């Protein structure tokens, strides 16, 4: 960790393409030393044990209320990161418990801000944590890859502005006022995700097209555009899809909040919240949340430049991984084989596989927690980028599931990248809680074949739950679900913009690949609040048969489905299977199905 001013990075600034989205106006065992690492991870010779704990590095800035010139340091990070959409800079801004006066922390790309208390109310900023879109002419649809967590805010003007798009989680926050989800001037916005947060006042989405809020408490919610989904939210609007398009579940079926860093007696620890069933409201309502914690000494604190072999050695020793901000190039797969392992990233730590390897694989074990990092496809095609469980995994993990939270995947944009399938979930009972899996539609290394990626998320395991599933632009299916008893609460999708013609997306006799497909043999599946949008800007005459495809069975059910043609650039013939009206020309009005079948 460092209280020094951040050092400038050699930021790669590529031309940012216009993202064409149209909006409506409106205590644990000691570390095991001297363990020989497996042959797959390192040479057979015995290695010196890796230490746990240590410094968090120069790009983790730790403040306390007595730190001088906090605002100047925040402003410097923002200057570096405001428009660095595909740069290499990564930052975590951490605030020790206490009260801070008069701050406005503007967040740019790959910047995370968080309090270091057990409760958000332990760390109060009289001021704001702001995301706006001045860098992009008031358009917030590219405000990706930034986060706020575990803070209480008293906004200077009564409402905090959080105008974000995908991969920008807002977790464990307490806003003592209102929350504005639109940019200044109410320009385009396309987000977003809130969890385990309390907003005392009103949340105003204004121009936000879609949003998912989970296990929170809000004063009120102002309006809706296309798809607003709530589960376990006190104060949420009543179910009313499609007019207004609110999909509301009283509780969330299963949830377990993201691990987070905090301080206790001036020492860093990682808190591991416990699982909740049929959750409603915040997990920290009475102050201290329920769960367990680990000292930092149980973690290998990784720094950019460390090898995959070293990460695997640390895991084999019984250490967890804390990935400090930066970019990690992996020449082999990182393997998580031990139950209850935590892999936690800070400041959008980024894993880049080399030579076509898979970045990370999890064994068929209980309780793994993956959280807070980005996987960026390398230039050589990887068959997969993230695998949760081996093929054919069948163990019951219902008591202690694996969670994948704020783990984001990108193919292209920062440079050429390819992957046949991005994320594969084989383990039963896995919870995917907020992910954005994105085949880039702008930036460097972008083209129908240049950043080829056929499939986004493939779910083979049974009893998998997705809460906040964002998957976009894949050459074929964005999501394929083959496991039984799967559930999705909120899905956001755009089909690939750059399909050259109708033939390029032809799926046998079917026009186009569904955004979300349930396998033909599945007998039980359920989804709430799912939307798919098309913007075929290369060939606007393309027709997409449907956004959703599923077997016709009583146990396969959907609630609150919508498809939208953005400005008439391509059309949907139906919503799901052969059901639902075609999209309406150039009017950008959703076609909806309230309930299926």
XYZ file of C-alpha atoms in Angstrom:
597
model
C 0.000 0.000 0.000
C 1.093 3.561 -0.476
C 0.057 7.032 0.570
C 2.261 8.509 -2.122
C 0.787 10.278 -5.123
C 0.105 7.954 -8.055
C 2.716 7.727 -10.758
C 1.602 8.275 -14.372
C 1.295 5.218 -16.570
C 2.184 4.949 -20.208
C -1.480 4.836 -21.079
C -2.533 3.312 -24.394
C -5.193 5.660 -25.737
C -6.933 4.164 -28.705
C -9.661 5.851 -30.642
C -12.944 5.182 -28.884
C -15.639 4.086 -31.283
C -19.208 5.199 -30.727
C -21.133 2.536 -28.877
C -24.359 2.701 -30.748
C -27.006 2.248 -28.113
C -30.149 4.329 -28.417
C -31.937 5.486 -25.323
C -35.364 6.726 -24.440
C -35.497 10.356 -23.447
C -37.098 10.039 -20.246
C -8.698 -17.076 12.388
C -7.767 -19.724 10.251
C -5.086 -22.485 10.064
C -1.462 -21.360 9.522
C 0.014 -21.323 6.048
C 1.450 -24.690 5.084
C 5.149 -24.306 4.427
C 7.447 -26.524 2.408
C 4.742 -28.125 0.265
C 5.907 -29.385 -3.101
C 3.819 -27.940 -5.933
C 2.212 -30.298 -8.438
C 4.114 -31.095 -11.604
C 1.428 -29.339 -13.621
C 2.156 -26.085 -11.811
C 5.943 -26.134 -11.331
C 9.090 -28.276 -11.547
C 9.166 -31.253 -9.195
C 12.011 -29.809 -7.140
C 10.939 -28.511 -3.737
C 10.495 -24.762 -3.708
C 10.841 -22.312 -0.885
C 7.422 -21.539 0.546
C 5.861 -18.303 -0.558
C 5.020 -15.765 2.151
C 1.499 -14.646 2.923
C 0.520 -11.041 3.379
C 2.627 -8.071 2.444
C 2.400 -4.672 0.834
C -0.492 -3.930 -1.509
C 1.640 -2.051 -4.004
C 1.829 1.490 -5.390
C -1.584 1.509 -7.072
C -3.506 0.864 -3.877
C -3.897 4.267 -2.240
C -4.931 4.095 1.411
C -6.367 7.181 3.094
C -7.420 8.090 6.600
C -9.149 11.289 7.725
C -5.788 12.905 8.570
C -4.220 12.242 5.142
C -3.330 15.585 3.540
C -4.477 16.598 0.055
C -6.847 13.685 -0.462
C -8.809 15.564 -3.108
C -5.673 16.303 -5.109
C -4.726 12.642 -5.129
C -8.213 11.599 -6.194
C -8.124 14.160 -8.979
C -4.764 12.882 -10.220
C -6.010 9.322 -10.514
C -9.094 10.574 -12.336
C -6.954 12.608 -14.731
C -5.041 9.464 -15.617
C -8.088 7.229 -15.910
C -10.979 9.381 -17.094
C -10.759 8.379 -20.753
C -8.236 5.507 -20.545
C -10.780 2.939 -21.668
C -8.202 0.454 -22.903
C -5.171 1.646 -20.936
C -3.045 -0.336 -18.519
C -3.614 1.784 -15.400
C -5.395 0.093 -12.491
C -6.195 1.741 -9.132
C -7.868 0.949 -5.810
C -8.745 3.875 -3.519
C -9.250 2.627 0.044
C -10.570 4.724 2.952
C -9.983 3.727 6.537
C -12.958 4.095 8.889
C -13.758 7.651 9.878
C -15.400 10.750 8.499
C -14.121 12.645 5.456
C -15.234 16.147 4.585
C -15.877 17.846 1.273
C -14.595 15.198 -1.160
C -15.704 14.467 -4.704
C -14.121 11.225 -5.868
C -14.634 11.138 -9.620
C -14.061 7.629 -10.927
C -12.563 6.814 -14.298
C -11.766 3.486 -15.901
C -10.338 0.604 -13.825
C -10.770 2.531 -10.585
C -12.360 1.093 -7.464
C -13.210 3.024 -4.333
C -14.038 1.285 -1.056
C -14.299 1.793 2.650
C -12.325 -0.388 5.030
C -14.914 -0.900 7.747
C -17.105 -3.906 8.424
C -20.155 -1.742 7.792
C -20.555 0.994 5.165
C -21.471 3.367 7.980
C -17.988 2.952 9.471
C -16.607 5.140 6.666
C -18.537 8.295 5.825
C -17.731 10.760 3.070
C -19.530 14.057 3.318
C -19.390 14.498 -0.406
C -19.724 12.401 -3.534
C -18.430 9.442 -5.496
C -19.171 10.592 -9.010
C -19.375 8.965 -12.424
C -20.329 11.293 -15.265
C -19.720 11.284 -19.004
C -17.999 14.573 -19.833
C -15.133 12.668 -21.442
C -17.560 11.220 -24.010
C -19.814 14.158 -24.796
C -22.420 13.315 -22.195
C -22.888 9.730 -23.397
C -22.565 7.295 -20.462
C -22.884 4.067 -22.484
C -19.121 3.445 -22.301
C -18.626 4.128 -18.589
C -17.417 0.576 -17.912
C -15.009 -1.025 -15.392
C -15.227 0.995 -12.177
C -16.780 0.295 -8.796
C -17.851 1.676 -5.435
C -18.145 -0.399 -2.287
C -18.637 -0.230 1.473
C -19.022 3.531 1.951
C -21.607 5.891 3.371
C -22.108 9.070 1.358
C -23.805 12.320 2.274
C -24.084 13.885 -1.199
C -23.212 17.572 -1.380
C -26.324 18.470 -3.362
C -28.651 15.820 -2.028
C -28.136 13.172 -4.737
C -25.021 11.294 -5.802
C -24.454 10.834 -9.553
C -23.577 7.294 -10.722
C -23.981 7.307 -14.512
C -22.495 3.992 -15.532
C -22.846 1.213 -18.059
C -21.760 -2.413 -17.681
C -19.134 -3.807 -15.262
C -19.607 -0.990 -12.751
C -20.964 -2.508 -9.535
C -22.315 -0.442 -6.662
C -22.099 -2.701 -3.576
C -22.592 -2.262 0.167
C -23.178 1.465 -0.179
C -25.282 3.701 2.052
C -26.476 6.883 0.351
C -27.895 9.339 2.849
C -29.802 11.089 0.125
C -30.720 10.250 -3.436
C -28.965 8.513 -6.323
C -28.972 9.759 -9.930
C -28.111 7.080 -12.508
C -27.973 9.390 -15.536
C -25.194 11.685 -16.823
C -25.369 15.465 -16.721
C -27.808 16.545 -19.405
C -29.591 13.178 -19.190
C -27.705 11.730 -22.155
C -27.618 8.069 -23.090
C -26.978 5.572 -20.294
C -26.892 1.788 -20.257
C -26.248 0.113 -16.921
C -26.202 -1.247 -14.300
C -26.089 -3.102 -10.951
C -26.696 -2.335 -7.280
C -26.445 -4.887 -4.458
C -26.543 -4.906 -0.657
C -27.023 -1.136 -0.553
C -29.271 1.355 1.184
C -30.410 4.531 -0.558
C -32.406 6.657 1.862
C -33.872 8.871 -0.841
C -35.060 8.358 -4.377
C -33.189 6.555 -7.137
C -33.663 8.309 -10.464
C -32.632 6.202 -13.455
C -33.904 8.808 -15.938
C -32.300 7.741 -19.266
C -30.949 4.422 -17.992
C -32.234 1.694 -20.272
C -31.997 -1.226 -17.857
C -30.935 -1.875 -14.290
C -30.799 -4.668 -11.712
C -31.025 -4.033 -7.959
C -30.577 -6.895 -5.493
C -30.994 -7.320 -1.722
C -31.155 -3.624 -0.931
C -33.327 -0.948 0.643
C -34.427 2.167 -1.236
C -36.604 5.172 -0.491
C -38.284 5.111 -3.891
C -37.651 4.536 -7.590
C -38.543 7.229 -10.102
C -39.067 5.812 -13.594
C -38.272 3.049 -16.076
C -37.178 2.815 -19.705
C -36.908 -0.799 -20.954
C -36.126 -3.246 -18.167
C -35.825 -2.593 -14.445
C -35.483 -5.679 -12.233
C -35.551 -5.924 -8.451
C -35.069 -8.931 -6.180
C -35.100 -8.733 -2.406
C -35.376 -4.935 -2.450
C -37.247 -3.117 0.295
C -39.045 -0.152 -1.250
C -38.967 -1.531 -4.796
C -41.857 -0.676 -7.112
C -44.532 -3.310 -7.505
C -44.485 -5.860 -10.305
C -45.946 -4.186 -13.408
C -44.059 -5.395 -16.506
C -44.370 -4.205 -19.237
C -46.014 -0.894 -18.291
C -43.950 0.302 -16.573
C -41.347 -2.414 -17.178
C -40.740 -3.393 -13.553
C -39.996 -7.041 -12.773
C -40.039 -7.456 -8.999
C -39.215 -10.524 -6.909
C -39.916 -10.240 -3.190
C -36.708 -12.096 -2.339
C -33.538 -13.354 -4.015
C -33.492 -17.176 -4.083
C -29.863 -17.539 -2.914
C -27.192 -14.911 -2.400
C -23.809 -14.568 -0.781
C -22.211 -11.151 -0.852
C -18.824 -10.479 -2.367
C -15.699 -10.820 -0.168
C -14.197 -7.491 0.850
C -11.073 -6.054 2.412
C -11.329 -4.332 5.788
C -9.092 -3.293 8.685
C -9.176 -4.594 12.236
C -6.713 -3.249 14.819
C -4.798 -1.704 11.910
C -4.397 -5.041 10.138
C -5.951 -5.963 6.809
C -8.396 -8.846 6.721
C -10.826 -10.220 4.139
C -14.423 -10.679 5.206
C -16.397 -13.587 3.756
C -20.160 -12.991 4.042
C -22.355 -15.981 4.715
C -24.914 -17.421 2.323
C -28.482 -16.186 2.554
C -31.588 -17.967 1.268
C -34.635 -15.963 0.204
C -32.747 -12.813 1.067
C -34.326 -9.391 1.365
C -32.672 -6.119 2.358
C -29.036 -5.458 3.181
C -26.767 -7.971 4.915
C -25.350 -5.345 7.286
C -28.614 -3.960 8.673
C -27.575 -4.317 12.309
C -24.030 -3.118 11.708
C -21.674 -6.067 11.595
C -22.520 -8.497 8.794
C -22.651 -12.249 9.322
C -19.789 -14.361 8.075
C -16.162 -15.182 8.747
C -12.881 -13.490 7.989
C -9.323 -14.300 7.036
C -6.123 -12.422 7.906
C -4.094 -11.085 5.027
C -1.342 -13.522 6.041
C -3.511 -16.283 4.545
C -3.293 -14.612 1.123
C -0.531 -14.513 -1.418
C -0.494 -10.828 -2.317
C 0.241 -10.909 -6.028
C 1.826 -8.058 -7.943
C 1.851 -7.560 -11.745
C 4.711 -9.498 -13.315
C 4.292 -12.559 -11.133
C 4.125 -15.803 -13.100
C 1.222 -18.216 -13.313
C 3.556 -20.858 -11.845
C 3.979 -18.710 -8.746
C 0.245 -18.182 -8.410
C -0.255 -21.952 -8.633
C 2.471 -22.562 -6.071
C 0.727 -20.189 -3.680
C -2.560 -21.996 -4.179
C -0.898 -25.386 -3.672
C 0.540 -24.139 -0.352
C -2.980 -23.399 0.852
C -2.848 -19.652 0.337
C -5.639 -17.607 -1.133
C -4.921 -15.035 -3.840
C -5.202 -11.262 -3.559
C -4.515 -9.745 -6.975
C -3.321 -6.160 -6.598
C -4.084 -3.680 -9.399
C -2.330 -4.310 -12.706
C -2.164 -6.620 -15.707
C -1.040 -10.248 -15.283
C 0.141 -12.253 -18.302
C -0.403 -15.994 -17.849
C 1.511 -18.613 -19.823
C -0.423 -21.415 -18.119
C -3.750 -21.912 -16.402
C -4.247 -20.787 -12.811
C -5.825 -23.785 -11.049
C -8.028 -23.488 -8.002
C -8.219 -27.027 -6.618
C -8.883 -26.461 -2.905
C -12.294 -25.936 -1.350
C -13.086 -22.491 0.071
C -10.315 -20.752 -1.867
C -10.710 -17.010 -2.344
C -9.385 -15.228 -5.439
C -10.014 -11.522 -4.908
C -8.915 -8.749 -7.243
C -8.396 -5.104 -6.404
C -8.692 -2.244 -8.871
C -9.755 -4.427 -11.810
C -6.668 -6.634 -11.750
C -6.576 -8.168 -15.234
C -5.578 -11.691 -16.285
C -4.412 -12.118 -19.888
C -3.851 -15.718 -21.055
C -1.014 -16.277 -23.517
C -0.641 -18.954 -26.168
C -4.278 -20.006 -26.103
C -4.445 -21.258 -22.501
C -7.484 -20.965 -20.246
C -6.893 -18.216 -17.696
C -8.453 -19.905 -14.666
C -10.021 -23.278 -13.813
C -11.844 -24.315 -10.645
C -12.100 -27.937 -9.472
C -15.321 -29.655 -8.383
C -14.985 -28.435 -4.790
C -17.051 -26.458 -2.323
C -17.107 -22.775 -1.595
C -14.657 -21.153 -4.012
C -15.076 -17.372 -4.220
C -13.939 -15.574 -7.357
C -14.394 -11.819 -7.210
C -13.300 -8.496 -8.578
C -11.113 -9.134 -11.603
C -11.112 -8.935 -15.382
C -10.054 -11.626 -17.861
C -8.849 -10.247 -21.189
C -8.534 -12.722 -24.083
C -5.090 -13.037 -25.635
C -4.260 -12.916 -29.358
C -4.101 -16.720 -29.686
C -7.522 -18.337 -29.482
C -8.342 -19.866 -26.097
C -10.955 -22.648 -26.101
C -12.248 -21.159 -22.834
C -11.242 -18.257 -20.588
C -12.858 -19.266 -17.273
C -14.032 -22.761 -16.289
C -15.891 -23.294 -13.022
C -15.669 -27.033 -12.531
C -14.510 -29.793 -14.867
C -16.757 -31.229 -17.510
C -19.163 -33.728 -15.959
C -18.943 -32.247 -12.436
C -21.779 -33.661 -10.320
C -21.056 -32.969 -6.644
C -23.732 -31.283 -4.554
C -22.531 -27.817 -3.488
C -25.862 -26.474 -2.259
C -24.618 -25.886 1.296
C -21.497 -24.033 0.159
C -21.629 -22.935 -3.479
C -18.979 -21.319 -5.609
C -19.631 -17.638 -6.266
C -18.445 -15.663 -9.301
C -18.901 -11.967 -8.522
C -17.782 -8.924 -10.482
C -15.675 -11.197 -12.662
C -15.683 -9.665 -16.130
C -14.483 -11.067 -19.446
C -13.445 -9.136 -22.541
C -12.529 -10.316 -26.036
C -10.886 -7.570 -28.075
C -11.003 -3.822 -27.516
C -7.643 -3.554 -25.780
C -6.061 -5.383 -28.741
C -6.656 -8.583 -30.689
C -8.239 -11.331 -28.625
C -10.014 -14.591 -29.403
C -11.819 -17.264 -27.409
C -14.260 -19.908 -28.552
C -16.218 -19.844 -25.274
C -15.680 -17.236 -22.590
C -17.177 -18.650 -19.393
C -18.176 -22.271 -18.714
C -20.048 -23.211 -15.532
C -19.928 -26.944 -14.844
C -20.170 -27.032 -11.040
C -23.601 -27.496 -9.539
C -25.149 -24.708 -7.445
C -22.732 -22.048 -8.685
C -23.930 -18.462 -8.216
C -22.898 -16.026 -10.930
C -23.604 -12.694 -9.291
C -22.929 -9.861 -11.711
C -20.768 -10.451 -14.711
C -20.269 -8.689 -18.019
C -18.974 -10.997 -20.727
C -18.214 -8.822 -23.728
C -16.970 -9.400 -27.226
C -15.815 -5.869 -27.990
C -17.702 -3.782 -30.512
C -15.159 -0.923 -30.462
C -11.504 -0.284 -29.653
C -8.493 -2.105 -31.116
C -8.567 -5.621 -32.531
C -12.265 -5.548 -33.395
C -13.898 -7.248 -36.380
C -16.222 -10.148 -37.185
C -13.259 -12.536 -37.453
C -10.576 -10.409 -35.745
C -11.974 -10.921 -32.256
C -13.925 -14.058 -33.057
C -15.791 -15.449 -30.047
C -18.663 -17.799 -30.759
C -20.127 -18.326 -27.289
C -20.324 -16.106 -24.224
C -21.557 -18.152 -21.257
C -22.254 -21.895 -21.304
C -23.916 -23.463 -18.259
C -23.665 -27.249 -18.031
C -24.060 -27.604 -14.268
C -27.426 -28.070 -12.634
C -28.971 -25.751 -10.033
C -26.957 -22.732 -11.210
C -28.260 -19.263 -10.386
C -27.342 -16.062 -12.241
C -28.179 -12.708 -10.675
C -27.192 -9.889 -12.979
C -26.095 -11.548 -16.238
C -24.748 -9.195 -18.919
C -23.483 -10.931 -22.087
C -23.007 -9.166 -25.403
C -21.994 -9.336 -29.072
C -20.975 -12.964 -29.563
C -20.727 -14.434 -33.051
C -23.197 -17.209 -32.217
C -25.043 -17.868 -28.953
C -24.454 -15.371 -26.152
C -25.794 -17.732 -23.469
C -26.453 -21.473 -23.720
C -27.947 -23.215 -20.690
C -27.878 -27.025 -20.588
C -28.062 -27.631 -16.822
C -31.288 -28.484 -15.057
C -33.084 -26.156 -12.659
C -31.199 -23.087 -13.798
C -32.429 -19.632 -12.833
C -31.570 -16.162 -14.113
C -32.683 -12.933 -12.488
C -31.970 -10.116 -14.983
C -30.273 -10.590 -18.327
C -28.984 -7.844 -20.614
C -27.771 -8.516 -24.136
C -26.934 -6.932 -27.438
C -26.405 -9.128 -30.476
C -23.150 -8.597 -32.386
C -23.291 -5.312 -34.287
C -20.819 -6.313 -36.956
C -22.419 -9.340 -38.632
C -21.602 -8.761 -42.312
C -24.851 -10.185 -43.679
C -27.739 -12.556 -43.016
C -25.750 -15.595 -44.131
C -23.046 -14.933 -41.509
C -25.493 -15.512 -38.661
C -27.665 -18.189 -40.249
C -28.236 -21.041 -37.796
C -29.356 -23.862 -40.042
C -32.921 -23.049 -40.955
C -33.164 -20.425 -38.193
C -32.390 -16.775 -38.833
C -29.744 -15.945 -36.270
C -28.591 -17.397 -32.956
C -30.704 -16.618 -29.909
C -29.184 -14.390 -27.278
C -30.276 -16.835 -24.576
C -30.894 -20.490 -25.427
C -32.120 -23.203 -23.087
C -31.024 -26.666 -24.247
C -33.567 -28.963 -25.863
C -33.315 -31.615 -23.116
C -33.815 -29.226 -20.199
C -37.058 -29.830 -18.302
C -36.864 -27.108 -15.627
C -35.597 -23.551 -16.030
C -36.815 -20.102 -15.019
C -35.873 -16.524 -15.845
C -37.070 -13.077 -14.805
C -36.433 -9.749 -16.536
C -34.520 -10.680 -19.706
C -33.805 -8.309 -22.588
C -32.021 -8.589 -25.942
C -31.314 -5.742 -28.367
C -30.044 -5.700 -31.938
C -28.087 -3.064 -33.832
C -26.899 -4.622 -37.067
C -25.076 -1.561 -38.338
C -23.141 -3.319 -41.127
C -26.260 -4.840 -42.668
C -29.455 -3.270 -41.266
C -31.599 -5.690 -43.288
C -30.679 -8.652 -41.056
C -33.599 -10.377 -39.363
C -33.090 -12.130 -36.034
C -35.703 -14.878 -35.604
C -35.977 -14.392 -31.828
C -34.079 -13.196 -28.806
C -34.803 -16.303 -26.747
C -35.091 -20.007 -27.566
C -36.307 -22.719 -25.196
C -38.022 -26.094 -25.255
C -41.781 -26.011 -24.893
C -42.300 -27.599 -21.480
C -44.327 -26.560 -18.423
C -41.178 -26.450 -16.286
C -39.367 -23.994 -18.583
C -40.739 -20.565 -17.702
C -39.881 -16.935 -18.318
C -41.258 -13.697 -16.922
C -40.740 -10.230 -18.385
C -39.062 -10.769 -21.773
C -38.264 -7.967 -24.205
C -36.481 -7.472 -27.522
C -35.612 -4.125 -29.082
C -34.386 -3.067 -32.507
C -32.170 -0.030 -32.015
C -33.319 2.460 -34.603
C -34.358 -0.206 -37.069
C -30.871 -1.595 -37.597
C -31.982 -5.186 -37.934
C -35.215 -6.614 -36.605
C -36.522 -9.435 -34.406
C -39.312 -11.534 -35.876
C -40.381 -12.822 -32.442
C -39.466 -12.541 -28.766
C -39.173 -16.208 -27.755
C -39.517 -19.167 -30.098
C -42.396 -18.150 -32.402
C -44.119 -16.016 -29.770
C -44.188 -12.246 -29.483
C -44.696 -9.470 -31.976
C -41.918 -8.423 -34.363
C -40.007 -5.295 -33.456
C -41.551 -2.130 -34.784
C -39.389 -0.715 -37.559
C -37.292 2.273 -36.562
C -39.268 3.249 -33.473
C -37.003 1.563 -30.896
C -40.023 0.323 -28.950
C -39.649 -3.034 -27.171
C -41.657 -6.074 -28.131
C -42.532 -7.921 -24.948
C -43.800 -11.210 -23.598
C -45.101 -10.993 -20.035
C -45.059 -14.706 -19.316
C -43.904 -17.814 -21.166
C -45.329 -20.277 -21.860
